[in-house]
Amino acid sequence: MANNATAYGTGADLQNAGMRQRGAGELSAAYAPLPTEEDVSKLKKKSCVSEVQKSSGIDIESILAPIIFTLVSFWTRLHRIGESNIVTWDEAHFGKFGSHYLKREFYFDVHPPLGKMLVGLSGYLAGYNGSFEFKSGEEYPPELDYTYMRIFNATFGALCIPLAYFTAKEFGFSKKATWLVTLMVLCDNSYATISRFILLDAMLLFFTFTTMLCFARFHNLQKKSFSIEWFFWLVLSGLSIGCVCSVKWVGLFATAVVGLYTVEDLWNKFGDLDMPVFTYLAHWISRIFGLIIVPLAVYMASFKAHFVILENSGPGDAQMSSLFQANLKGTELGNSPLEVVIGSRATLKNMGYGGGLLHSHVQTYPEGSGQQQITCYHHKDSNNDWWFYPARDQPAYDPESDEIRYIGNGDVIRLIHTQTGRNLHSHAVPAPVTKSDHEVSCYGNLTVGDNKDHWTVEIIDDTSGRDYSKLKTLTSSFRLKHTALGCYLKAANTNLPQWGFKQIETTCTKKNNPKDKFTHWNVESHWNDKLPKADVKAFKSPFLKDFIHLNVAMMTSNNALVPDPDKQDDLASHWWQWPILNVGLRMCSWEDKVTKYFLLGNPFVYWGSTASLGLFGLMFVFYLIRWQRGYDDLTLDDIDHIHYAGLYPLIGWFFHYFPFILMGRVTYVHHYYPALYFAILVFGFIFNHVCERIPRAIAYTLYASAYVVTIGLFVLFSPISFGMTGSADQYSYLKWFENWRIS
Amino acid sequence: MSESPVGVRQRGPKKKVGNGAEYSSVPGGSDDELLAMSIKAPRHVQSTGGRGYKIALAVITALAFVTRFHRLGHPNEVVFDEVHFGKYLEHTYFFDVHPPFGKLLFALMGWFVGYDGHFKFENIGDSYISNGVPYVAFRAMPAMLGALTVPVVFLTMQESGYSLPAAITAAMLVLFDNAHIGQTRLILLDATLILSMACSLLCYVRFYKLRDQPFGRKWWKWLLLTGVALSCVISTKYVGVFTFVTIGGAVIVDLWNLLDYKRGLSLQQFGQHFAARALGLIIVPFFFYLFWFQVHFTVLYKSGPGDDFMSPAFQETLADNALSASSITVNYYDTVQIRHKDTKAFLHSHAQNYPLRYEDGRISSQGQQVTGYPFNDTNNHWIIMPATPFPEEERLNRPVLNGDIFKLHHVLTNTDLLSHDVASPYFPTNQEFTTISMDKSYGERHNDTLFEIKMEHGKKEAELKTLAGHFKLLHVPSKVAMWTHSKPLPDWGFKQQEINGNKNVAQGSNIWYIEDIPSMTEADERNSKEPKKVKHMSFISKYLELQRAMFHHNNALTSSHPYASQPIQWPFLLRGVSFWTKTDTREQIYFLGNPVGWWLASALLAVLAGIFGADQITQRRGLDALDRRTRSKLYNSTGFFLFAWASHYFPFYLMGRQLFLHHYLPAHLASALVTGALVEFIFCADPLEKEVIDKDGKKTYVAAPKRSLVGAWIACGVISAAVVACFIFYAPLTYGTPGLTVEQVLARKFLGYELHFAK
């Protein structure tokens, strides 16, 4: 009996499991059965096939429309592009960064390098030598073909329009909705304006658009998994993701959309019990390759190129490790002897991000011990120089003798400040700011002093090998342990008050944390006449380390771009102002003689797209409630369409918008532009969805009026994109609201 | 987000997520009945094992009172943040970022014992004895609430249908938790918060169990009680909003299921369900919440230390307020002293000029200096002159109105205030303020001497009053606001403050007011006005103003505190807070949870997440490891506790303000519930019911025969023993006595527990 029951039970279980999987059986009693999942895929296939057939047939629209749209878009992006001959808005930054590539000088910036390298390329093609300073508002010199550089950039902006067209097509929008989406991208004044200058935004938009096109195309190819075409678009998605992330980190949000889609897709396939395990694994592997490895390779390649091109020392040196700097041309760093010995003069750099050089000066602490201050300081001067001296209980250093005494892991030394002759010293006095640490001071001289001047060298790492018996310039990272107190020399990013000239507080921390980068030091510059200069090859800096270091430094600086409450910033705006087009941005000075550009969107595009987000939400809830009440409004095709062509763009909008709400940094209107594209797609979706369900006459009227309003408003507002000459007061008719500071 | 559409296409899996098992095609197995069964089952158990529950409840409650009241009078000094009482008893207005309910409870206690509220509790270590404060009575209140929390936890488990060992385990984790005890035997708001939060969960569970009798008397009772409990949470601290999220989430799931057409409810009936919940869980709590504010305003009718946080209009509603007593209308041609609200500096000028060149090389206009000077001085005297002089005979009694444009005339140097497009000494972005001679002022530079007055919250054309009227002074041509900051000028400016034109007009530090009118004579009729009455302001506008100020200041609590911690540290109990120390007896109170209890609870949260994940994955692959009632209970009940934990924990990651370990206590309570539930789930392998298939191939479900609870009892015993042992070990740090030797301190010091007297 028991056996029987078990047997029955198992059978029933299977039956149940199947039912749960499909989950449609339950409806059978009262309602017409919904198709099972297999039917779904069949239906989908059918619809896709018919779509493909449609598009592969000769359809004049599908050839002519993109061509016409592209031509018009080039006109809108290039018309009067050279009108303003002054450095406009952030051209001051990105033009300058482009110049650095031409001069091949190392610089530091918060954005990844691809976009700026492209700017550099445009300058190179324009025959520009990189000598212009790109000061904001300054006139371009005659030899600099800024028009060419702008055209290069505008090409990216113009190509967004055909991309939008094809994406809308791939999303299965009707012709009219496709045109609407394309027109909205084409006739948005903010897109048109931002594409006309030497900025990164046109490129960012371009790669965001390509990512969405790849997403849509790839989804349509799901039925042809593992075909050549499928692989082609998978890799193309990966390249596109790699590029968008290499232009600005905002690209990560586009990546997140594709990532979410992939996770969902794999989860769905996981539930497909008919799929062989190997096929499923192959799905995973191909996605890992296409969507993780390829983008990462692109991203890293852009940094590799960045390092290769920027081979000279430049303004960004200080952000990088000493070892990296030693490899740049034009620095003294590479000319040092390799091994540090007793009697060497050297500077010590803190290896934490943003760390400075160990520094002392004659000023004393106003509190605590009252002894001479020790700080960390980025500026290079002779107060950063230290002598390596033997501990007091060891034979004294004799400058005349030729004996060379190497310093190894665990050796006890003294450090003597060359300018004042005092010893690096610590004692059980609380540090001035970080009270829990010991104070570090400079005390005594060659003869006066005690064992509290002693420091033990603990080598943590050496990029040149595992040999820790000799402390080496640049390559060794070491900690300095106070021999008597057992604490570690540390300089975190705490600034001293005015009496310490706002330099970085240097303390001796009681925590023994070998991973704490702020307790790691390396010898940066090193002078010793008795030793030969090191072979430059000894200072090879591993790419991966530099890559990670630079990325962390970028992140740190990006987070540091917080709004200063005391500083007023006319240009900054808040997240809530963007979707409702509450504010615009003056891109240049507002004098009469200047050609003025005002960064403001097409009101219809902004308000319409924002409203569509809410409408989509309402529609979604409406259908959901109807479904829960047992109504069968939508076919499976409709549901699939809502899911991929409506919901995913909405998620994309959310991903591109929401982080800016949380972000503490200063935000500007152009941060909304990638999100706007997703909102436009949702708008297109709503139009498409609604107009299929209402009488044709009304639908046509709606479409026609949307076209007219979009184009009309673009034309009306075109002066702000094409440049306003003369007094701004002539354009006061465009100032619909107080915050649109056009006049 | 992507889940829903999947659900749309695959109805089954979606339902599973929401409701646990879905077997609706099977007779007698509809979702609702299933749930009802799982709920009814415990009643059945209760009838057999009811006595066990009762005894356990009594013992646990007694122990809770013992642990909370043990040595309540020690220490007899202010510990940590014990500042919340007495405030109401003096009826003077004060400001605090927390809503009034918790503080009113303390005031009630103080009123019972006849305390007058004279002691201000400003420093940790102030003696209660020498100040004559009935502090034991005050502490008894939170201790009682804290003790009551434990039986509520037990009852929540019992009502949710868990076995006795499971309920005991959950209660033990709270009963012998050093953090719960430590926080609730001090005069702090958290005891009120945690008890109300626990009651909300209990009431909602009771309410949910009554689903088969909707709109019945009991159903309404528990719905309204849930609402009241919720209201108490949010009226104590704003983190109570997380409890709303918890209950709200459960209500939404419940409503969604009611909406299902298979439930057979008409839309009208559904509407009633919806409206009842909206009434019970939103409207009633909100009015309750407002009620406490009304009490707050009624009790605090006198002016007090909180005045400065409120607007002048609000302050005028308070009795013996300096503002309502002495504010006077300002007229044109009055000599006035203008004072900066934040730095208290007067607008000042003197016969010295700006240096030609500043230290950084920028050049000034070399005009007469205009500075901020904090002391009374005749150089602070300015006359308010109309932009165009009034006819001689109409100059008297013309009040200055909001939005007026006027000039400011400096009396001693006979010059007029002016601003122009020259950078100020310290701020290249801000405009310089200076003065110019009368002939220029009424000649070529006339426009540059015009200023517009914009009063804060002022109606159009409201009269400017001394003290009460806060305003910004905008330079008419350039639209900058007069501003000053505390950094003193170099020696050439006599270390006085810089005055400059701030382009960011909206900035809060641009506010000035008229301190007094030195030119006013004794005979002036403005003096002879009868003293003003206390004004009235509608409750709603008072409430809205206070609410705004509270949110503003809550967000402003960003300064660092030595014992502040990060949310990520809490579940792992990486560090605590030093509450109080006494050097001579080596006693200290270190606020810390029971490490064994916390780590166990946190580990089991991860285990539960793992069980959910594994169950989802196996189901996705068509395998089924759980019987339907076990799954239903796991998702609906244990899942609800997990959701309560998550919604009381994760939002802290988004908060910018300083955070402390005690913010985790509500979440810890939820994690204790999860622990209890999982003890039963893990150690009770028997399924809750068996599936029987009869001859026709129909499935029916039979409740499993009596399940063996041996495993659960053993687990409960082991956990309880470990928790009690750990509690006793850390008790000296919780009760602040006895003092510990160095070795004893060191034995308790690990991770980031910064204990005192370790040397």
PDB file of C-alpha atoms in Angstrom, chain A residues 5 8-9 12-17 19-27 30-31 34-35 37 40 44 260 264 267-273 275 277 565-568 570 620 624-625 627-631 636 639-640 643-644 647-648 650-651 654 662, chain B residues 1-2 4-16 21-26 255-262 264-267 270 427 429-430 483 502-505 507 613 616-624 631 654 691 693 699 701 759:
ATOM      1  CA  ALA A   5       1.135   5.409  -2.740  1.00  0.00           C
ATOM      2  CA  TYR A   8       1.305   7.160  -7.464  1.00  0.00           C
ATOM      3  CA  GLY A   9       2.792  10.093  -5.701  1.00  0.00           C
ATOM      4  CA  ALA A  12       1.393  12.767  -9.759  1.00  0.00           C
ATOM      5  CA  ASP A  13       4.361  14.858  -8.888  1.00  0.00           C
ATOM      6  CA  LEU A  14       5.650  14.763 -12.383  1.00  0.00           C
ATOM      7  CA  GLN A  15       2.290  15.648 -13.700  1.00  0.00           C
ATOM      8  CA  ASN A  16       2.094  18.526 -11.321  1.00  0.00           C
ATOM      9  CA  ALA A  17       5.516  19.746 -12.120  1.00  0.00           C
ATOM     10  CA  MET A  19       1.576  21.746 -15.040  1.00  0.00           C
ATOM     11  CA  ARG A  20       3.328  24.246 -12.883  1.00  0.00           C
ATOM     12  CA  GLN A  21       5.880  24.738 -15.564  1.00  0.00           C
ATOM     13  CA  ARG A  22       3.373  25.712 -18.102  1.00  0.00           C
ATOM     14  CA  GLY A  23       0.947  26.999 -15.661  1.00  0.00           C
ATOM     15  CA  ALA A  24      -1.837  27.251 -18.146  1.00  0.00           C
ATOM     16  CA  GLY A  25      -3.814  24.164 -17.312  1.00  0.00           C
ATOM     17  CA  GLU A  26      -5.641  25.747 -14.451  1.00  0.00           C
ATOM     18  CA  LEU A  27      -7.609  27.941 -16.770  1.00  0.00           C
ATOM     19  CA  ALA A  30     -13.720  28.098 -17.120  1.00  0.00           C
ATOM     20  CA  TYR A  31     -11.808  29.709 -19.923  1.00  0.00           C
ATOM     21  CA  LEU A  34      -4.041  29.458 -23.168  1.00  0.00           C
ATOM     22  CA  PRO A  35      -1.404  28.015 -25.435  1.00  0.00           C
ATOM     23  CA  GLU A  37       4.976  27.494 -23.842  1.00  0.00           C
ATOM     24  CA  VAL A  40       4.235  30.361 -27.608  1.00  0.00           C
ATOM     25  CA  LYS A  44       6.610  33.653 -32.068  1.00  0.00           C
ATOM     26  CA  LEU A 260      19.222  41.976 -17.399  1.00  0.00           C
ATOM     27  CA  GLU A 264      16.119  36.659 -17.998  1.00  0.00           C
ATOM     28  CA  TRP A 267      16.496  31.816 -16.804  1.00  0.00           C
ATOM     29  CA  ASN A 268      13.763  31.138 -19.355  1.00  0.00           C
ATOM     30  CA  LYS A 269      15.984  28.683 -21.174  1.00  0.00           C
ATOM     31  CA  PHE A 270      16.822  27.061 -17.843  1.00  0.00           C
ATOM     32  CA  GLY A 271      13.154  26.212 -17.494  1.00  0.00           C
ATOM     33  CA  ASP A 272      13.036  24.667 -20.948  1.00  0.00           C
ATOM     34  CA  LEU A 273      13.296  21.024 -19.982  1.00  0.00           C
ATOM     35  CA  MET A 275      16.752  21.791 -24.176  1.00  0.00           C
ATOM     36  CA  VAL A 277      22.216  20.508 -21.227  1.00  0.00           C
ATOM     37  CA  PRO A 565      27.163  74.336  -1.338  1.00  0.00           C
ATOM     38  CA  ASP A 566      29.090  77.571  -1.083  1.00  0.00           C
ATOM     39  CA  LYS A 567      29.905  77.721  -4.720  1.00  0.00           C
ATOM     40  CA  GLN A 568      27.188  78.657  -7.054  1.00  0.00           C
ATOM     41  CA  ASP A 570      24.610  78.259 -12.815  1.00  0.00           C
ATOM     42  CA  PHE A 620       0.882  47.835 -17.756  1.00  0.00           C
ATOM     43  CA  LEU A 624      -2.188  43.109 -15.372  1.00  0.00           C
ATOM     44  CA  ILE A 625      -5.392  43.718 -13.456  1.00  0.00           C
ATOM     45  CA  TRP A 627      -5.488  39.503 -16.654  1.00  0.00           C
ATOM     46  CA  GLN A 628      -5.957  38.781 -12.989  1.00  0.00           C
ATOM     47  CA  ARG A 629      -9.650  39.268 -13.503  1.00  0.00           C
ATOM     48  CA  GLY A 630      -9.557  36.635 -16.198  1.00  0.00           C
ATOM     49  CA  TYR A 631      -9.831  38.771 -19.331  1.00  0.00           C
ATOM     50  CA  LEU A 636       0.999  36.171 -26.900  1.00  0.00           C
ATOM     51  CA  ILE A 639       2.623  40.332 -24.657  1.00  0.00           C
ATOM     52  CA  ASP A 640       5.992  39.584 -26.143  1.00  0.00           C
ATOM     53  CA  HIS A 643       7.802  42.951 -22.890  1.00  0.00           C
ATOM     54  CA  TYR A 644      10.659  43.528 -25.277  1.00  0.00           C
ATOM     55  CA  LEU A 647       9.155  47.249 -20.929  1.00  0.00           C
ATOM     56  CA  TYR A 648      12.841  46.925 -21.750  1.00  0.00           C
ATOM     57  CA  LEU A 650      11.320  51.596 -19.869  1.00  0.00           C
ATOM     58  CA  ILE A 651      13.842  49.670 -17.784  1.00  0.00           C
ATOM     59  CA  PHE A 654      15.048  53.822 -15.434  1.00  0.00           C
ATOM     60  CA  LEU A 662      21.255  58.841  -5.887  1.00  0.00           C
TER      61      LEU A 662
ATOM     62  CA  MET B   1      10.829  44.007 -13.134  1.00  0.00           C
ATOM     63  CA  SER B   2      11.061  41.453 -15.818  1.00  0.00           C
ATOM     64  CA  SER B   4       5.760  40.178 -14.367  1.00  0.00           C
ATOM     65  CA  PRO B   5       5.646  39.680 -18.088  1.00  0.00           C
ATOM     66  CA  VAL B   6       7.135  36.263 -17.673  1.00  0.00           C
ATOM     67  CA  GLY B   7       4.314  35.696 -15.307  1.00  0.00           C
ATOM     68  CA  VAL B   8       1.911  36.979 -17.853  1.00  0.00           C
ATOM     69  CA  ARG B   9       2.994  34.355 -20.239  1.00  0.00           C
ATOM     70  CA  GLN B  10       3.540  31.639 -17.734  1.00  0.00           C
ATOM     71  CA  ARG B  11       0.835  31.993 -15.337  1.00  0.00           C
ATOM     72  CA  GLY B  12       1.777  29.044 -13.169  1.00  0.00           C
ATOM     73  CA  PRO B  13       5.276  29.979 -12.127  1.00  0.00           C
ATOM     74  CA  LYS B  14       4.211  33.480 -11.279  1.00  0.00           C
ATOM     75  CA  LYS B  15       1.518  32.297  -8.979  1.00  0.00           C
ATOM     76  CA  LYS B  16       3.980  30.068  -7.314  1.00  0.00           C
ATOM     77  CA  ALA B  21       2.244  25.909  -4.321  1.00  0.00           C
ATOM     78  CA  GLU B  22      -0.486  26.111  -6.862  1.00  0.00           C
ATOM     79  CA  TYR B  23      -2.659  23.081  -7.271  1.00  0.00           C
ATOM     80  CA  SER B  24      -5.860  24.649  -8.272  1.00  0.00           C
ATOM     81  CA  SER B  25      -6.825  22.055 -10.791  1.00  0.00           C
ATOM     82  CA  VAL B  26      -7.065  19.589  -7.987  1.00  0.00           C
ATOM     83  CA  LEU B 255      -5.100  42.143  -2.481  1.00  0.00           C
ATOM     84  CA  TRP B 256      -3.605  40.835  -5.670  1.00  0.00           C
ATOM     85  CA  ASN B 257      -4.790  37.368  -4.747  1.00  0.00           C
ATOM     86  CA  LEU B 258      -8.223  38.676  -3.862  1.00  0.00           C
ATOM     87  CA  LEU B 259      -8.373  40.259  -7.286  1.00  0.00           C
ATOM     88  CA  ASP B 260      -7.973  36.872  -8.919  1.00  0.00           C
ATOM     89  CA  TYR B 261     -11.213  36.064 -10.697  1.00  0.00           C
ATOM     90  CA  LYS B 262     -11.039  32.495  -9.399  1.00  0.00           C
ATOM     91  CA  GLY B 264     -15.089  34.851  -7.180  1.00  0.00           C
ATOM     92  CA  LEU B 265     -15.073  38.330  -5.709  1.00  0.00           C
ATOM     93  CA  SER B 266     -16.918  40.958  -7.686  1.00  0.00           C
ATOM     94  CA  LEU B 267     -15.092  44.185  -8.332  1.00  0.00           C
ATOM     95  CA  PHE B 270     -12.824  43.832  -4.021  1.00  0.00           C
ATOM     96  CA  PHE B 427      35.386  85.383  -3.791  1.00  0.00           C
ATOM     97  CA  THR B 429      32.702  84.864  -8.225  1.00  0.00           C
ATOM     98  CA  ASN B 430      30.936  87.256  -5.876  1.00  0.00           C
ATOM     99  CA  TRP B 483      25.833  87.869   1.894  1.00  0.00           C
ATOM    100  CA  ASN B 502      26.123  86.180  -3.783  1.00  0.00           C
ATOM    101  CA  LYS B 503      24.868  85.078  -7.174  1.00  0.00           C
ATOM    102  CA  ASN B 504      23.142  82.100  -5.628  1.00  0.00           C
ATOM    103  CA  VAL B 505      20.162  84.010  -4.366  1.00  0.00           C
ATOM    104  CA  GLN B 507      21.081  80.145  -0.536  1.00  0.00           C
ATOM    105  CA  GLY B 613      17.029  30.007  -4.489  1.00  0.00           C
ATOM    106  CA  GLN B 616      13.202  28.113  -7.452  1.00  0.00           C
ATOM    107  CA  ILE B 617      15.937  26.444  -9.431  1.00  0.00           C
ATOM    108  CA  THR B 618      14.789  22.893  -8.811  1.00  0.00           C
ATOM    109  CA  GLN B 619      11.217  23.815  -9.652  1.00  0.00           C
ATOM    110  CA  ARG B 620      12.400  25.452 -12.822  1.00  0.00           C
ATOM    111  CA  ARG B 621      13.943  22.134 -13.762  1.00  0.00           C
ATOM    112  CA  GLY B 622      10.721  20.315 -12.945  1.00  0.00           C
ATOM    113  CA  LEU B 623      11.873  18.801  -9.656  1.00  0.00           C
ATOM    114  CA  ASP B 624       9.926  19.132  -6.484  1.00  0.00           C
ATOM    115  CA  ARG B 631       6.219  25.376   0.675  1.00  0.00           C
ATOM    116  CA  LEU B 654      20.458  54.625   0.973  1.00  0.00           C
ATOM    117  CA  GLU B 691      -0.933  13.320  -0.808  1.00  0.00           C
ATOM    118  CA  ILE B 693      -4.697   9.428  -4.672  1.00  0.00           C
ATOM    119  CA  LYS B 699      -5.751  13.684  -5.360  1.00  0.00           C
ATOM    120  CA  TYR B 701      -4.469  15.832   0.908  1.00  0.00           C
ATOM    121  CA  LYS B 759      44.853  48.249  29.881  1.00  0.00           C
TER     122      LYS B 759
END
